[in-house]
Amino acid sequence: MPELPEVECVRRSLKRLVVGRRIGAVRVIRSGVIRGEKTNDGLLVGDRVERVVRHGKQLAIVGRAGGCVCVHLGMSGQLCVLPRPDERDTKPTPLQRSNTPAGSTHAAATPWPNALPAHTHVVWLLDGGLALRFTDPRRFGGLWTFAHFDALWAERWSRLGPDALTITPAGLHRRLSGTRRGLKAALLDQALVAGLGNIYVDELLFGARLHPMTPADAIDRAVATSLVGRARTLLRGAVARGGSSLRDYVDAQSRSGSQQLRHRVYGRAGLRCKRRACRGVIRSGQVAGRTTAWCPNCQPGPEPDANNRDTYPQSARTPKR
DNA sequence: CACCACCCCTGGACGC
DNA sequence: TGCGTCCAGGGGTGGT
């Protein structure tokens, strides 16, 4: 669920709360979520947070000594900064213990926060009495540790396209003209442009009045320019509203956003098009393997492949506003 | 290269 | 009320 705006909101709130703080200790509850060195060094223990960087949907917490932890929130990941419980509050009770996955080690020499919500995988203890928690029920997200920020770029972020907020019209045009895929598939491809997901691609295509199956290489320079402008407006607006909180998205201060109230097609299958002059009904179907919503009036184009099942009736049953 | 199916995983919605 | 089933979603991988 977190796409560029939500990840940017996490970055900003995280930056306010953790930059300059020292990481005193880390507790790894589920080590499987960490790829790369699972050592104290890899997880910045003993280091001080220098900055928090975002590219596309990914974050990096960079330490002063140069190491960094890349965070991908996947579908349900959260990074939350909270006051760390007092030592006297951290004595595990039977109830709290039952939340702890079997196999986790309770090396309780340090005052660990024990009253952890379910699906908490990693907890960093910061100075100033704060704790940073990584939680992710569905575990589509994860952490990648790197000795240097450059290594994160070399090994991971270089595979991504330009960030959706900084891509140039010429850059997008060139990249789109290199593929015959539909716009929906192309814009979801993080190697083409980084940061867009299912929600914002649908919203962007609606705003630009482009059908999701429009061949990407049919986009001319002028339309690419318009897409870049619309994407910036859409994404910046969403950041200003704190992102889209559909299910469980919150920023590092546990605040939810309100952009979901402005969605014009996503989650609105079966409902009336919000464009005043349009009487259309939003439909949805499978495009590029994703549930896709569009207005057939505002976004004329081919119907999806006849073999694709049309999920319209099912989606219409549960309009998410 | 393009595109597909499949997998990862859980909670929420739904049907009975 | 309670249980089974379906499904969303990003991204990686392996096959066609």
Coordinates of C-alpha atoms (C1' of nucleotides) in Angstrom, one line a residue:
Chain A
M1 CA 0.0 0.0 0.0
P2 CA 2.7 2.5 0.7
E3 CA 3.6 4.2 -2.5
L4 CA 5.7 7.3 -3.1
P5 CA 3.6 9.8 -1.1
E6 CA 3.2 7.5 1.9
V7 CA 6.9 6.6 2.0
E8 CA 7.8 10.3 1.7
C9 CA 5.6 11.0 4.7
V10 CA 7.3 8.3 6.6
R11 CA 10.7 9.8 5.6
R12 CA 9.7 13.3 6.7
S13 CA 8.3 12.2 10.1
L14 CA 11.2 9.8 10.6
K15 CA 13.7 12.6 9.8
R16 CA 12.2 14.9 12.4
L17 CA 12.3 12.2 15.1
V18 CA 15.6 10.3 14.6
V19 CA 18.2 12.4 12.7
G20 CA 21.0 13.2 15.1
R21 CA 20.0 10.4 17.6
R22 CA 22.3 7.7 18.6
I23 CA 21.3 4.0 18.2
G24 CA 22.1 2.3 21.5
A25 CA 21.0 -1.2 20.7
V26 CA 18.9 -3.2 18.4
R27 CA 16.6 -6.2 19.0
V28 CA 15.9 -8.5 16.1
I29 CA 12.8 -10.5 16.7
R30 CA 12.4 -12.0 13.2
S31 CA 15.8 -12.1 11.5
G32 CA 14.2 -13.3 8.2
V33 CA 13.1 -9.8 7.3
I34 CA 16.8 -8.7 7.2
R35 CA 18.8 -9.3 4.1
G36 CA 22.5 -8.6 4.4
E37 CA 24.6 -8.3 7.5
K38 CA 22.4 -8.9 10.6
T39 CA 25.2 -7.6 12.8
N40 CA 25.0 -4.7 15.2
D41 CA 27.3 -2.8 12.7
G42 CA 25.0 -3.5 9.8
L43 CA 22.0 -2.3 11.8
L44 CA 23.9 0.9 12.8
V45 CA 24.2 0.1 16.5
G46 CA 26.5 2.6 18.1
D47 CA 26.2 5.0 15.2
R48 CA 24.2 8.2 15.0
V49 CA 21.5 8.8 12.3
E50 CA 22.7 11.3 9.8
R51 CA 19.9 11.4 7.3
V52 CA 16.9 9.6 5.9
V53 CA 16.7 9.2 2.2
R54 CA 14.0 8.0 -0.2
H55 CA 14.1 6.7 -3.7
G56 CA 10.8 5.6 -5.2
K57 CA 9.1 3.5 -2.5
Q58 CA 12.3 2.7 -0.6
L59 CA 13.9 4.4 2.3
A60 CA 17.4 4.5 3.6
I61 CA 18.5 5.3 7.2
V62 CA 22.0 6.5 6.8
G63 CA 24.5 6.5 9.7
R64 CA 27.2 9.1 10.3
A65 CA 29.8 6.4 9.9
G66 CA 28.5 5.7 6.4
G67 CA 26.6 2.5 6.9
C68 CA 22.9 2.4 6.0
V69 CA 19.8 0.3 6.3
C70 CA 17.4 0.3 3.3
V71 CA 13.8 -0.2 4.3
H72 CA 11.1 -1.4 1.9
L73 CA 7.6 -1.3 3.5
G74 CA 6.1 -3.7 1.0
M75 CA 2.3 -3.9 1.6
S76 CA 1.9 -3.5 5.3
G77 CA 5.2 -2.3 6.7
Q78 CA 5.4 0.5 9.2
L79 CA 8.3 2.4 10.8
C80 CA 7.1 4.0 14.0
V81 CA 8.9 6.0 16.6
L82 CA 7.5 5.7 20.1
P83 CA 8.6 6.5 23.6
R84 CA 10.5 3.5 25.0
P85 CA 9.0 1.9 28.0
D86 CA 10.6 2.4 31.4
E87 CA 12.7 -0.5 32.6
R88 CA 10.1 -1.3 35.2
D89 CA 7.5 -1.6 32.5
T90 CA 9.4 -4.1 30.5
K91 CA 9.2 -7.1 32.6
P92 CA 7.5 -9.6 30.4
T93 CA 4.1 -10.7 31.5
P94 CA 2.6 -14.0 30.4
L95 CA 0.3 -12.2 28.1
Q96 CA 3.0 -10.2 26.5
R97 CA 5.2 -13.2 26.2
S98 CA 2.6 -15.0 24.1
N99 CA 3.0 -12.3 21.5
T100 CA 6.6 -13.1 21.2
P101 CA 7.3 -15.6 18.4
A102 CA 8.9 -18.8 19.5
G103 CA 12.6 -19.0 19.0
S104 CA 13.2 -15.3 19.8
T105 CA 15.9 -14.9 22.4
H106 CA 15.2 -12.8 25.4
A107 CA 18.6 -11.6 26.2
A108 CA 17.2 -9.2 28.8
A109 CA 20.4 -7.6 29.9
T110 CA 19.2 -4.4 28.3
P111 CA 15.9 -2.8 29.0
W112 CA 14.1 -4.0 25.9
P113 CA 10.6 -2.9 25.3
N114 CA 8.7 -6.1 25.8
A115 CA 5.1 -5.0 25.2
L116 CA 5.5 -5.2 21.5
P117 CA 2.5 -5.3 19.1
A118 CA 2.2 -8.3 16.9
H119 CA 4.4 -8.5 13.9
T120 CA 7.1 -6.3 15.3
H121 CA 10.3 -7.6 13.7
V122 CA 13.0 -5.2 14.6
V123 CA 13.3 -2.6 17.4
W124 CA 16.1 0.0 17.6
L125 CA 16.6 1.8 20.9
L126 CA 17.5 5.4 20.4
D127 CA 18.7 8.0 22.9
G128 CA 16.2 10.4 24.2
G129 CA 14.1 7.6 25.5
L130 CA 12.8 6.6 22.0
A131 CA 12.4 3.3 20.2
L132 CA 12.0 2.8 16.4
R133 CA 10.0 -0.2 15.5
F134 CA 9.7 -2.0 12.1
T135 CA 6.5 -3.9 11.9
D136 CA 5.1 -5.7 8.9
P137 CA 2.2 -8.3 9.2
R138 CA 2.4 -9.5 5.6
R139 CA 6.1 -9.5 5.5
F140 CA 6.3 -8.3 1.9
G141 CA 8.7 -5.7 3.1
G142 CA 12.1 -6.0 4.6
L143 CA 15.4 -4.5 5.5
W144 CA 18.7 -4.5 3.6
T145 CA 21.9 -3.5 5.3
F146 CA 24.9 -1.9 3.6
A147 CA 28.3 -0.9 4.7
H148 CA 28.1 2.3 2.6
F149 CA 25.3 4.3 1.1
D150 CA 27.1 3.9 -2.3
A151 CA 26.7 0.1 -2.0
L152 CA 23.0 0.5 -1.7
W153 CA 23.0 2.5 -4.9
A154 CA 25.3 0.1 -6.7
E155 CA 23.5 -3.1 -5.6
R156 CA 19.9 -2.0 -5.3
W157 CA 18.8 1.4 -6.2
S158 CA 20.6 1.6 -9.5
R159 CA 18.1 -1.0 -10.7
L160 CA 15.3 1.5 -10.2
G161 CA 14.2 4.1 -12.7
P162 CA 14.3 7.8 -11.8
D163 CA 12.1 8.9 -8.9
A164 CA 8.5 9.8 -10.0
L165 CA 8.9 13.2 -8.5
T166 CA 12.1 14.1 -10.3
I167 CA 11.8 12.3 -13.6
T168 CA 12.0 14.7 -16.6
P169 CA 9.4 14.8 -19.5
A170 CA 12.2 13.8 -21.9
G171 CA 13.2 11.0 -19.6
L172 CA 9.7 9.6 -19.2
H173 CA 9.1 9.9 -23.0
R174 CA 12.3 8.1 -23.8
R175 CA 11.5 5.3 -21.4
L176 CA 7.9 4.9 -22.4
S177 CA 8.9 4.8 -26.1
G178 CA 11.1 1.8 -25.4
T179 CA 8.3 -0.5 -24.5
R180 CA 5.1 -1.7 -26.2
R181 CA 3.5 -2.6 -22.9
G182 CA 0.3 -0.8 -21.8
L183 CA 0.7 2.4 -19.8
K184 CA -0.5 0.7 -16.6
A185 CA 2.2 -2.0 -16.8
A186 CA 4.9 0.4 -17.8
L187 CA 4.2 2.9 -15.0
L188 CA 4.0 0.2 -12.4
D189 CA 7.5 -1.0 -13.5
Q190 CA 9.9 0.4 -10.9
A191 CA 12.8 0.0 -13.3
L192 CA 11.0 2.4 -15.6
V193 CA 10.0 5.0 -13.1
A194 CA 10.2 4.5 -9.3
G195 CA 7.5 5.3 -6.8
L196 CA 4.2 4.7 -8.5
G197 CA 1.9 1.8 -7.4
N198 CA -1.5 0.5 -8.2
I199 CA -3.4 3.4 -6.6
Y200 CA -1.5 6.4 -8.0
V201 CA -1.1 4.9 -11.5
D202 CA -4.9 4.5 -11.7
E203 CA -5.4 8.1 -10.4
L204 CA -2.8 9.5 -12.8
L205 CA -4.2 7.8 -15.8
F206 CA -7.7 9.0 -15.0
G207 CA -6.4 12.6 -14.6
A208 CA -4.6 12.4 -17.9
R209 CA -7.7 10.7 -19.5
L210 CA -5.6 7.8 -20.8
H211 CA -6.8 4.3 -20.9
P212 CA -4.6 1.9 -18.9
M213 CA -4.1 -0.3 -22.0
T214 CA -2.8 2.6 -24.1
P215 CA 0.5 1.3 -25.6
A216 CA 3.3 3.1 -23.9
D217 CA 5.2 3.7 -27.1
A218 CA 2.2 5.6 -28.5
I219 CA 2.8 8.4 -26.0
D220 CA 4.2 11.5 -27.7
R221 CA 6.4 14.0 -26.1
A222 CA 3.6 16.4 -25.3
V223 CA 1.6 13.7 -23.5
A224 CA 4.7 12.6 -21.6
T225 CA 5.2 16.2 -20.5
S226 CA 1.6 16.3 -19.3
L227 CA 2.0 13.0 -17.5
V228 CA 5.0 14.3 -15.6
G229 CA 3.3 17.4 -14.6
R230 CA 0.2 15.6 -13.5
A231 CA 2.2 13.1 -11.5
R232 CA 4.0 15.8 -9.7
T233 CA 0.8 17.6 -8.8
L234 CA -0.9 14.4 -7.7
L235 CA 2.0 13.1 -5.7
R236 CA 2.8 16.4 -4.0
G237 CA -0.8 16.9 -3.1
A238 CA -0.9 13.4 -1.6
V239 CA 2.2 14.1 0.4
A240 CA 0.6 17.3 1.7
R241 CA -2.4 15.3 2.8
G242 CA -0.3 12.8 4.7
G243 CA -0.8 10.0 2.1
S244 CA -3.6 7.5 1.5
S245 CA -4.6 5.5 4.6
L246 CA -6.7 2.7 3.2
R247 CA -6.1 0.0 5.7
D248 CA -3.2 0.5 8.1
Y249 CA -0.9 3.1 6.7
V250 CA 0.5 5.6 9.2
D251 CA 3.7 7.7 9.3
A252 CA 6.5 7.4 11.8
Q253 CA 4.4 9.4 14.3
S254 CA 1.4 7.0 13.8
R255 CA -0.6 9.7 11.9
S256 CA -2.9 8.6 9.1
G257 CA -3.5 10.5 5.9
S258 CA -6.5 11.7 4.0
Q259 CA -5.7 11.4 0.3
Q260 CA -7.9 8.3 0.1
L261 CA -10.9 10.7 0.3
R262 CA -9.8 12.2 -3.0
H263 CA -9.4 9.1 -5.0
R264 CA -11.4 9.4 -8.2
V265 CA -11.2 5.9 -9.6
Y266 CA -9.3 3.6 -7.2
G267 CA -11.7 1.6 -5.1
R268 CA -14.7 3.2 -6.8
A269 CA -15.8 0.6 -9.3
G270 CA -19.5 0.7 -9.9
L271 CA -19.8 4.3 -8.6
R272 CA -20.3 7.4 -10.7
C273 CA -17.4 9.2 -12.2
K274 CA -16.6 12.2 -10.2
R275 CA -16.1 14.4 -13.2
R276 CA -19.2 16.6 -13.4
A277 CA -19.7 16.5 -17.1
C278 CA -19.4 12.7 -17.2
R279 CA -22.2 10.3 -16.5
G280 CA -19.9 7.3 -16.7
V281 CA -19.7 4.5 -14.2
I282 CA -16.2 3.5 -13.0
R283 CA -15.3 0.0 -14.0
S284 CA -12.6 -2.3 -13.0
G285 CA -10.9 -5.3 -14.4
Q286 CA -7.5 -7.0 -14.5
V287 CA -4.9 -5.1 -16.4
A288 CA -1.3 -6.1 -16.2
G289 CA -2.2 -8.5 -13.5
R290 CA -3.5 -5.8 -11.2
T291 CA -7.0 -4.8 -10.3
T292 CA -7.4 -1.6 -12.3
A293 CA -10.2 1.0 -12.2
W294 CA -10.9 3.5 -14.9
C295 CA -13.8 5.6 -16.4
P296 CA -14.7 4.2 -19.8
N297 CA -16.1 7.6 -20.8
C298 CA -13.1 9.8 -19.7
Q299 CA -10.5 7.2 -20.7
P300 CA -11.7 5.6 -23.9
G301 CA -9.8 2.7 -25.2
P302 CA -9.9 -1.0 -25.8
E303 CA -11.7 -3.1 -23.2
P304 CA -9.4 -5.4 -21.4
D305 CA -8.6 -8.8 -23.0
A306 CA -11.8 -10.8 -23.3
N307 CA -10.0 -13.6 -21.5
N308 CA -9.5 -11.4 -18.5
R309 CA -12.2 -11.8 -16.0
D310 CA -14.0 -8.6 -15.2
T311 CA -14.0 -8.1 -11.5
Y312 CA -16.5 -5.3 -11.7
P313 CA -19.4 -6.9 -9.7
Q314 CA -17.1 -7.9 -6.9
S315 CA -15.3 -4.7 -6.5
A316 CA -18.5 -2.7 -6.8
R317 CA -19.8 -4.5 -3.7
T318 CA -17.3 -2.9 -1.4
P319 CA -16.7 0.7 -2.5
K320 CA -13.9 2.1 -0.4
R321 CA -15.3 5.6 -0.8
Chain B
dC1 C1' 12.8 -8.6 -24.0
dA2 C1' 8.0 -9.3 -22.8
dC3 C1' 4.8 -11.4 -20.3
dC4 C1' 2.9 -15.0 -17.5
dA5 C1' 2.1 -17.9 -13.4
dC6 C1' 3.5 -18.5 -9.0
dC7 C1' 5.1 -17.4 -4.5
dC8 C1' 5.6 -14.8 -0.3
dC9 C1' 1.8 -13.5 3.9
dT10 C1' -2.0 -12.0 6.8
dG11 C1' -6.3 -9.8 8.0
dG12 C1' -10.6 -8.3 6.4
dA13 C1' -14.7 -9.2 3.9
dC14 C1' -17.8 -12.3 2.6
dG15 C1' -21.0 -16.6 2.3
dC16 C1' -23.0 -20.2 4.6
Chain C
dT1 C1' -21.1 -16.8 16.2
dG2 C1' -18.0 -19.1 13.8
dC3 C1' -15.7 -21.1 10.4
dG4 C1' -14.0 -21.7 5.6
dT5 C1' -12.8 -19.3 1.4
dC6 C1' -11.3 -15.6 -1.4
dC7 C1' -8.6 -11.8 -2.1
dA8 C1' -5.4 -7.6 -2.2
dG9 C1' -0.9 -6.0 -2.9
dG10 C1' 4.8 -5.2 -4.6
dG11 C1' 8.3 -7.5 -6.2
dG12 C1' 11.3 -11.5 -7.1
dT13 C1' 11.9 -15.6 -9.7
dG14 C1' 11.6 -19.0 -13.1
dG15 C1' 9.3 -20.6 -17.3
dT16 C1' 7.4 -19.8 -22.1

